[in-house]
Short mmCIF file of C-alpha atoms in Angstrom, two decimals:
data_model
loop_
_atom_site.label_atom_id
_atom_site.label_comp_id
_atom_site.label_asym_id
_atom_site.label_seq_id
_atom_site.Cartn_x
_atom_site.Cartn_y
_atom_site.Cartn_z
CA MET N 1 67.73 99.74 101.01
CA ALA N 2 71.49 99.90 101.66
CA PRO N 3 72.90 103.29 102.53
CA THR N 4 74.97 105.13 99.97
CA GLN N 5 78.11 107.05 100.66
CA GLY N 6 78.58 109.53 97.85
CA PRO N 7 81.29 109.03 95.19
CA ARG N 8 82.44 105.42 95.08
CA ALA N 9 86.02 104.31 95.05
CA PRO N 10 87.31 102.84 91.80
CA LEU N 11 86.84 99.12 91.44
CA GLU N 12 89.83 96.89 92.16
CA PHE N 13 90.75 93.27 91.42
CA GLY N 14 89.12 93.43 87.99
CA GLY N 15 85.72 94.48 89.31
CA PRO N 16 82.86 92.03 89.72
CA LEU N 17 84.26 89.47 87.23
CA GLY N 18 87.62 89.50 88.91
CA ALA N 19 86.04 89.17 92.31
CA ALA N 20 83.89 86.22 91.14
CA ALA N 21 86.99 84.54 89.70
CA LEU N 22 88.94 85.01 92.95
CA LEU N 23 86.11 83.57 95.01
CA LEU N 24 86.74 80.28 93.17
CA LEU N 25 90.48 80.60 92.38
CA LEU N 26 91.74 81.29 95.89
CA PRO N 27 90.19 78.18 97.57
CA ALA N 28 91.09 76.05 94.50
CA THR N 29 94.69 77.20 94.68
CA MET N 30 94.89 76.46 98.39
CA PHE N 31 93.61 72.94 97.94
CA HIS N 32 95.92 72.37 94.95
CA LEU N 33 98.90 73.33 97.10
CA LEU N 34 97.79 71.02 99.95
CA LEU N 35 97.42 68.11 97.54
CA ALA N 36 100.64 68.88 95.67
CA ALA N 37 102.74 69.07 98.82
CA ARG N 38 101.87 65.49 99.78
CA SER N 39 102.07 64.04 96.33
CA GLY N 40 105.18 62.33 94.93
CA PRO N 41 105.87 64.72 92.04
CA ALA N 42 105.03 67.81 94.17
CA ARG N 43 104.29 69.84 91.03
CA LEU N 44 103.30 73.46 91.44
CA LEU N 45 102.02 73.59 87.89
CA GLY N 46 99.73 70.97 86.47
CA PRO N 47 96.81 69.05 87.94
CA PRO N 48 97.20 67.01 91.14
CA ALA N 49 97.76 63.27 90.86
CA SER N 50 94.24 62.61 92.16
CA LEU N 51 91.30 64.63 93.41
CA PRO N 52 89.92 63.85 96.92
CA GLY N 53 86.34 62.73 97.39
CA LEU N 54 83.94 64.41 99.71
CA GLU N 55 84.73 61.87 102.44
CA ALA N 56 88.39 63.12 102.42
CA LEU N 57 87.23 66.74 102.80
CA TRP N 58 84.35 66.59 105.23
CA SER N 59 84.97 65.54 108.82
CA PRO N 60 82.78 66.34 111.81
CA ARG N 61 85.91 65.93 113.97
CA ALA N 62 87.69 68.61 111.91
CA LEU N 63 84.71 70.90 112.24
CA LEU N 64 84.64 70.53 116.03
CA LEU N 65 88.43 71.07 116.23
CA TRP N 66 88.16 74.17 114.07
CA LEU N 67 85.32 75.67 116.06
CA ALA N 68 87.14 74.90 119.32
CA TRP N 69 90.23 76.67 117.95
CA LEU N 70 88.22 79.77 117.02
CA GLY N 71 86.51 79.65 120.44
CA LEU N 72 89.88 79.42 122.23
CA GLN N 73 91.33 82.37 120.34
CA ALA N 74 88.14 84.45 120.92
CA ALA N 75 88.33 83.69 124.63
CA LEU N 76 92.01 84.77 124.71
CA TYR N 77 91.08 87.92 122.81
CA LEU N 78 88.63 88.80 125.62
CA LEU N 79 91.20 88.42 128.41
CA PRO N 80 92.51 91.56 130.07
CA ALA N 81 95.07 93.19 127.78
CA ARG N 82 98.49 94.60 128.61
CA LYS N 83 97.41 97.73 126.74
CA VAL N 84 94.35 99.09 125.02
CA ALA N 85 95.15 101.26 121.95
CA GLU N 86 93.15 103.68 119.91
CA GLY N 87 92.80 103.22 116.18
CA GLN N 88 92.89 105.87 113.47
CA GLU N 89 90.30 108.59 113.39
CA LEU N 90 87.12 107.51 111.57
CA LYS N 91 84.74 109.50 109.33
CA ASP N 92 82.63 110.48 112.34
CA LYS N 93 85.81 111.70 114.16
CA SER N 94 85.65 108.84 116.67
CA ARG N 95 88.39 106.33 117.40
CA LEU N 96 87.84 102.64 118.21
CA ARG N 97 89.75 100.94 121.00
CA TYR N 98 91.59 97.68 120.59
CA PRO N 99 93.06 95.21 123.08
CA ILE N 100 96.78 94.63 122.60
CA ASN N 101 97.10 91.08 123.83
CA GLY N 102 98.04 89.03 120.72
CA PHE N 103 101.42 88.01 122.04
CA GLN N 104 99.77 87.03 125.30
CA ALA N 105 97.41 84.84 123.27
CA LEU N 106 100.38 83.18 121.51
CA VAL N 107 102.14 82.42 124.82
CA LEU N 108 98.99 81.05 126.45
CA THR N 109 98.26 78.93 123.40
CA ALA N 110 101.79 77.53 123.52
CA LEU N 111 101.32 76.72 127.24
CA LEU N 112 98.02 74.99 126.62
CA VAL N 113 99.39 72.99 123.69
CA GLY N 114 102.41 72.01 125.81
CA LEU N 115 100.13 70.86 128.67
CA GLY N 116 98.02 68.92 126.12
CA MET N 117 101.09 67.19 124.66
CA SER N 118 102.32 66.23 128.12
CA ALA N 119 98.89 64.70 128.72
CA GLY N 120 99.06 62.73 125.49
CA LEU N 121 97.63 65.14 122.92
CA PRO N 122 98.55 63.54 119.53
CA LEU N 123 99.71 66.70 117.80
CA GLY N 124 101.43 64.62 115.18
CA ALA N 125 98.01 63.50 113.92
CA LEU N 126 97.15 67.06 112.81
CA PRO N 127 98.95 66.87 109.43
CA GLU N 128 96.57 64.05 108.35
CA MET N 129 93.66 66.43 109.00
CA LEU N 130 94.87 69.41 106.95
CA LEU N 131 92.50 68.80 104.07
CA PRO N 132 89.31 68.58 106.17
CA LEU N 133 90.48 71.43 108.33
CA ALA N 134 91.08 73.63 105.30
CA PHE N 135 87.64 72.66 103.95
CA VAL N 136 85.81 73.68 107.14
CA ALA N 137 87.90 76.88 107.35
CA THR N 138 86.85 77.73 103.81
CA LEU N 139 83.19 76.90 104.56
CA THR N 140 83.40 79.09 107.70
CA ALA N 141 84.87 81.94 105.68
CA PHE N 142 81.97 81.84 103.16
CA ILE N 143 79.32 81.71 105.91
CA PHE N 144 81.02 84.38 107.95
CA SER N 145 81.39 86.65 104.92
CA LEU N 146 77.71 86.32 104.20
CA PHE N 147 76.96 87.32 107.81
CA LEU N 148 79.26 90.33 107.39
CA TYR N 149 77.57 91.31 104.11
CA MET N 150 74.11 91.14 105.71
CA LYS N 151 75.31 93.08 108.79
CA ALA N 152 76.60 95.88 106.60
CA GLN N 153 73.11 96.35 105.14
CA VAL N 154 72.05 98.05 108.36
CA ALA N 155 75.33 99.76 109.18
CA PRO N 156 75.39 103.60 109.10
CA VAL N 157 77.09 105.31 106.18
CA SER N 158 79.95 106.41 108.42
CA ALA N 159 80.76 102.77 109.17
CA LEU N 160 81.23 101.76 105.52
CA ALA N 161 84.63 101.20 103.83
CA PRO N 162 85.87 103.38 100.94
CA GLY N 163 85.65 100.34 98.64
CA GLY N 164 83.29 97.36 98.70
CA ASN N 165 80.13 99.45 98.20
CA SER N 166 79.81 99.30 94.45
CA GLY N 167 76.24 98.03 94.43
CA ASN N 168 77.34 94.74 92.86
CA PRO N 169 76.72 92.00 95.48
CA ILE N 170 79.52 89.69 94.32
CA TYR N 171 82.14 92.43 94.37
CA ASP N 172 80.92 93.84 97.69
CA PHE N 173 80.75 90.36 99.23
CA PHE N 174 84.34 89.79 98.21
CA LEU N 175 85.85 93.10 99.22
CA GLY N 176 83.71 93.80 102.29
CA ARG N 177 81.28 96.64 102.87
CA GLU N 178 81.77 97.54 106.52
CA LEU N 179 85.17 98.92 107.63
CA ASN N 180 85.14 97.78 111.28
CA PRO N 181 82.31 95.30 111.90
CA ARG N 182 81.83 94.77 115.62
CA ILE N 183 79.48 93.29 118.18
CA CYS N 184 79.91 95.35 121.36
CA PHE N 185 83.69 95.77 121.63
CA PHE N 186 84.60 92.52 119.77
CA ASP N 187 86.11 93.67 116.48
CA PHE N 188 85.85 90.85 113.90
CA LYS N 189 88.43 92.17 111.46
CA TYR N 190 91.06 92.99 114.08
CA PHE N 191 90.54 89.58 115.73
CA CYS N 192 90.92 87.64 112.51
CA GLU N 193 93.89 89.70 111.26
CA LEU N 194 96.44 88.30 113.70
CA ARG N 195 94.90 85.61 115.87
CA PRO N 196 93.39 82.34 114.53
CA GLY N 197 95.29 82.26 111.25
CA LEU N 198 98.77 83.37 112.34
CA ILE N 199 98.84 81.33 115.53
CA GLY N 200 97.28 78.43 113.63
CA TRP N 201 100.12 78.63 111.12
CA VAL N 202 102.66 78.19 113.95
CA LEU N 203 100.68 75.26 115.35
CA ILE N 204 100.49 73.51 112.00
CA ASN N 205 104.22 73.96 111.52
CA LEU N 206 104.85 72.43 114.97
CA ALA N 207 102.56 69.51 114.19
CA LEU N 208 104.47 68.86 110.92
CA LEU N 209 107.78 68.97 112.91
CA MET N 210 106.38 66.45 115.41
CA LYS N 211 105.11 64.23 112.63
CA GLU N 212 108.57 64.25 111.00
CA ALA N 213 110.12 63.28 114.34
CA GLU N 214 107.70 60.31 114.53
CA LEU N 215 108.53 59.17 110.98
CA ARG N 216 112.32 59.68 110.97
CA GLY N 217 113.38 59.72 114.61
CA SER N 218 114.12 63.45 114.73
CA PRO N 219 113.18 66.61 112.86
CA SER N 220 115.48 67.61 110.04
CA LEU N 221 117.63 70.73 110.19
CA ALA N 222 115.60 72.16 107.30
CA MET N 223 112.34 71.64 109.27
CA TRP N 224 113.86 73.33 112.33
CA LEU N 225 114.89 76.34 110.27
CA VAL N 226 111.46 76.72 108.66
CA ASN N 227 109.74 76.46 112.04
CA GLY N 228 112.17 78.88 113.68
CA PHE N 229 112.05 81.52 110.96
CA GLN N 230 108.29 81.52 110.73
CA LEU N 231 107.82 81.47 114.53
CA LEU N 232 110.04 84.58 114.70
CA TYR N 233 107.86 86.28 112.08
CA VAL N 234 104.57 85.48 113.84
CA GLY N 235 105.97 86.35 117.27
CA ASP N 236 107.19 89.66 115.93
CA ALA N 237 103.80 90.47 114.38
CA LEU N 238 102.01 89.76 117.62
CA TRP N 239 104.57 91.56 119.81
CA HIS N 240 104.13 94.65 117.63
CA GLU N 241 100.42 94.12 117.26
CA GLU N 242 99.52 97.79 117.72
CA ALA N 243 101.24 98.57 114.43
CA VAL N 244 98.52 96.71 112.51
CA LEU N 245 96.14 99.54 113.41
CA THR N 246 97.77 101.78 110.83
CA THR N 247 97.82 99.18 107.98
CA MET N 248 95.67 99.31 104.87
CA ASP N 249 93.74 96.25 106.00
CA ILE N 250 92.47 98.06 109.10
CA THR N 251 92.22 101.63 107.92
CA HIS N 252 90.96 101.22 104.35
CA ASP N 253 89.69 97.77 103.39
CA GLY N 254 86.27 96.51 104.28
CA PHE N 255 85.92 93.14 105.95
CA GLY N 256 84.55 90.65 103.43
CA PHE N 257 85.57 87.33 101.93
CA MET N 258 88.96 88.60 100.77
CA LEU N 259 90.24 89.18 104.31
CA ALA N 260 88.09 86.56 106.06
CA PHE N 261 89.27 83.73 103.83
CA GLY N 262 92.80 85.10 103.80
CA ASP N 263 93.06 85.36 107.56
CA MET N 264 91.34 82.13 108.52
CA ALA N 265 92.18 79.70 105.71
CA TRP N 266 94.82 81.01 103.28
CA VAL N 267 97.40 82.00 105.92
CA PRO N 268 97.57 78.81 108.05
CA PHE N 269 97.19 76.33 105.16
CA THR N 270 99.38 77.96 102.47
CA TYR N 271 101.96 79.76 104.57
CA SER N 272 102.87 76.40 106.14
CA LEU N 273 103.60 75.03 102.66
CA GLN N 274 107.39 74.72 103.19
CA ALA N 275 106.90 72.58 106.31
CA GLN N 276 104.29 70.49 104.51
CA PHE N 277 106.71 69.92 101.63
CA LEU N 278 109.59 68.94 103.95
CA LEU N 279 107.45 66.34 105.73
CA HIS N 280 106.76 64.47 102.50
CA HIS N 281 110.00 65.38 100.63
CA PRO N 282 112.91 65.51 103.09
CA GLN N 283 115.86 67.63 101.97
CA PRO N 284 119.49 67.27 103.07
CA LEU N 285 120.90 70.47 104.49
CA GLY N 286 124.45 70.96 105.80
CA LEU N 287 125.54 73.42 108.41
CA PRO N 288 127.40 75.77 105.95
CA MET N 289 124.30 76.21 103.77
CA ALA N 290 122.10 76.45 106.84
CA SER N 291 124.32 79.27 108.14
CA VAL N 292 123.99 81.16 104.88
CA ILE N 293 120.23 80.77 104.94
CA CYS N 294 120.16 82.05 108.58
CA LEU N 295 122.16 85.05 107.50
CA ILE N 296 119.76 85.79 104.67
CA ASN N 297 116.76 85.57 107.07
CA ALA N 298 118.60 87.81 109.55
CA ILE N 299 119.20 90.46 106.91
CA GLY N 300 115.57 90.34 105.85
CA TYR N 301 114.35 90.58 109.39
CA TYR N 302 116.74 93.46 110.17
CA ILE N 303 115.41 95.49 107.25
CA PHE N 304 111.81 94.53 107.95
CA ARG N 305 111.89 95.35 111.66
CA GLY N 306 114.11 98.42 111.29
CA ALA N 307 111.86 100.01 108.66
CA ASN N 308 108.62 99.21 110.54
CA SER N 309 109.98 100.41 113.85
CA GLN N 310 111.26 103.65 112.36
CA LYS N 311 107.86 104.31 110.73
CA ASN N 312 105.88 103.51 113.89
CA THR N 313 108.17 105.62 116.08
CA PHE N 314 107.83 108.58 113.76
CA ARG N 315 104.04 108.26 113.62
CA LYS N 316 103.77 108.16 117.40
CA ASN N 317 106.30 110.94 118.17
CA PRO N 318 108.20 112.75 115.39
CA SER N 319 110.28 114.40 118.13
CA ASP N 320 111.62 111.06 119.40
CA PRO N 321 115.42 111.25 119.38
CA ARG N 322 115.60 108.08 117.23
CA VAL N 323 113.79 109.81 114.34
CA ALA N 324 114.08 113.54 115.07
CA GLY N 325 117.07 114.03 112.86
CA LEU N 326 115.46 112.39 109.77
CA GLU N 327 114.62 114.52 106.74
CA THR N 328 110.93 114.99 106.01
CA ILE N 329 108.50 116.48 103.50
CA SER N 330 105.55 118.49 104.76
CA THR N 331 102.11 117.70 103.37
CA ALA N 332 98.83 119.67 103.08
CA THR N 333 97.28 117.31 105.64
CA GLY N 334 99.72 118.43 108.35
CA ARG N 335 101.52 115.09 108.39
CA LYS N 336 105.10 114.66 107.22
CA LEU N 337 106.66 112.08 104.96
CA LEU N 338 110.03 110.49 105.88
CA VAL N 339 112.52 110.92 103.07
CA SER N 340 115.62 109.63 104.78
CA GLY N 341 116.59 106.65 106.92
CA TRP N 342 115.00 103.37 105.76
CA TRP N 343 112.23 105.30 103.95
CA GLY N 344 114.75 107.24 101.92
CA MET N 345 116.20 104.04 100.47
CA VAL N 346 113.01 102.78 98.87
CA ARG N 347 109.35 103.67 99.32
CA HIS N 348 108.48 100.34 100.94
CA PRO N 349 111.61 98.94 102.69
CA ASN N 350 109.48 96.75 104.92
CA TYR N 351 108.29 94.92 101.79
CA LEU N 352 111.90 94.36 100.76
CA GLY N 353 112.67 92.77 104.14
CA ASP N 354 109.53 90.66 103.84
CA LEU N 355 110.62 89.27 100.43
CA ILE N 356 114.18 88.49 101.65
CA MET N 357 112.69 86.51 104.54
CA ALA N 358 110.35 84.71 102.19
CA LEU N 359 113.38 83.57 100.18
CA ALA N 360 115.04 82.33 103.35
CA TRP N 361 111.94 80.27 104.24
CA SER N 362 112.03 78.54 100.92
CA LEU N 363 115.74 77.81 100.58
CA PRO N 364 115.79 74.96 103.20
CA CYS N 365 113.50 73.04 100.77
CA GLY N 366 116.27 72.87 98.20
CA VAL N 367 116.03 73.86 94.54
CA SER N 368 114.68 70.68 92.93
CA HIS N 369 111.02 71.77 93.23
CA LEU N 370 109.23 75.04 92.50
CA LEU N 371 106.38 74.28 94.96
CA PRO N 372 108.08 75.52 98.15
CA TYR N 373 108.80 78.81 96.37
CA PHE N 374 105.10 79.47 95.76
CA TYR N 375 104.96 81.68 98.86
CA LEU N 376 107.82 83.81 97.51
CA LEU N 377 106.17 84.12 94.06
CA TYR N 378 102.74 84.83 95.51
CA PHE N 379 104.02 87.31 98.07
CA THR N 380 105.98 89.19 95.44
CA ALA N 381 102.80 89.60 93.34
CA LEU N 382 100.81 90.52 96.45
CA LEU N 383 103.25 93.18 97.60
CA VAL N 384 103.63 94.70 94.13
CA HIS N 385 99.82 94.92 93.89
CA ARG N 386 99.56 96.25 97.44
CA GLU N 387 102.28 98.84 96.74
CA ALA N 388 100.36 100.04 93.66
CA ARG N 389 97.18 100.43 95.74
CA ASP N 390 99.12 102.32 98.38
CA GLU N 391 100.70 104.59 95.77
CA ARG N 392 97.25 105.56 94.45
CA GLN N 393 95.95 106.33 97.93
CA CYS N 394 98.99 108.31 98.93
CA LEU N 395 98.89 110.39 95.74
CA GLN N 396 95.22 111.15 96.38
CA LYS N 397 95.90 112.01 100.03
CA TYR N 398 99.19 113.92 99.82
CA GLY N 399 99.15 115.25 96.27
CA LEU N 400 102.23 117.30 95.35
CA ALA N 401 104.10 116.21 98.50
CA TRP N 402 103.81 112.57 97.40
CA GLN N 403 105.03 113.46 93.89
CA GLU N 404 108.02 115.16 95.45
CA TYR N 405 108.64 112.07 97.67
CA CYS N 406 108.53 109.81 94.61
CA ARG N 407 110.97 112.10 92.83
CA ARG N 408 113.37 111.96 95.84
CA VAL N 409 112.92 108.20 96.35
CA PRO N 410 112.45 106.72 92.84
CA TYR N 411 112.57 103.00 93.73
CA ARG N 412 109.43 101.35 95.14
CA ILE N 413 110.62 98.09 96.71
CA MET N 414 113.97 96.95 95.31
CA PRO N 415 116.80 99.50 94.93
CA TYR N 416 117.87 99.98 91.28
CA ILE N 417 115.39 97.30 90.13
CA TYR N 418 111.84 98.24 91.03
#
């Protein structure tokens, strides 16, 4: 019998019915986007021009390539790290240790890909394999999530996540029962969070750029911008990898299908949507407009990085000269809430920066199609939902101090709008 953990967290995502729907809807949406990006009409709404047969989805070569990719990233994860960081305190008062070597993995992957291309690796053939690769990534996510669900059956109560333990197998399979599933010191959730999917996203973008160069003689300015903006984003995430240890994904959410599919399949195959669209629907882009788009991305990155760095610096050392002068609100937990600086502007300034960058990634694709803006629409919905979850947790954790913070900082993400 599975262990229980006292009062259960309120169900999210519409409970078991919502979780069951998302188990089908998320993969279906991903495949719809992949098919739409390569079709002539490139419609975001409406059925694809044609549905692929099983022969277009299943490929032993794609399976071997996907497993090799996971194996490579796992091997890089196990290399000596430039730093080993401790996570947040767990229920049993212990702290897990994590290798901080994600950026090292990105650089080594780039070197290996560069060596492979110099030896004749046909990276430009990768775009033709996106459908079967997405299929095996989805299949892997389902199988892996089943393993995680079974592993959680024998996990101690202290290892379980606040949510994902409703007793309903579909809901718990989707949300994830165990908070930090590990084998020895290999942390599955932490590994998947920033490694195979994020670095895979960059690799797919590069392959699409190479394919465009093969087809048209050189990559377009729009393709260069999309590749450059998204490489900056991934590189930043991996350089500041330690910051992920304080995010909701690591500290609160269990590791189930929601995160496994999101990390391994959704991120690389849907976040590369702009580059996919540009390969099949080239867009003219002049230098003046490109400069404006670069400025928009720079503004978004400045807000995103400034807000995250201020928060991380304050969490590590509130006496640091960079944050010591900021106004705070004391809480019953002993922690303090920033109420000035970036975090006095809106409650989630990092989300605002994220959304501005998402707009900049889509603009090189022009305005004739809605499809490249799917990421912006999806990410807006995701961050609004995530912000609502965070609000509930902070109110429960900080009580009156959080209410005072909300009174002092009334806007959640967008000043004067939301």
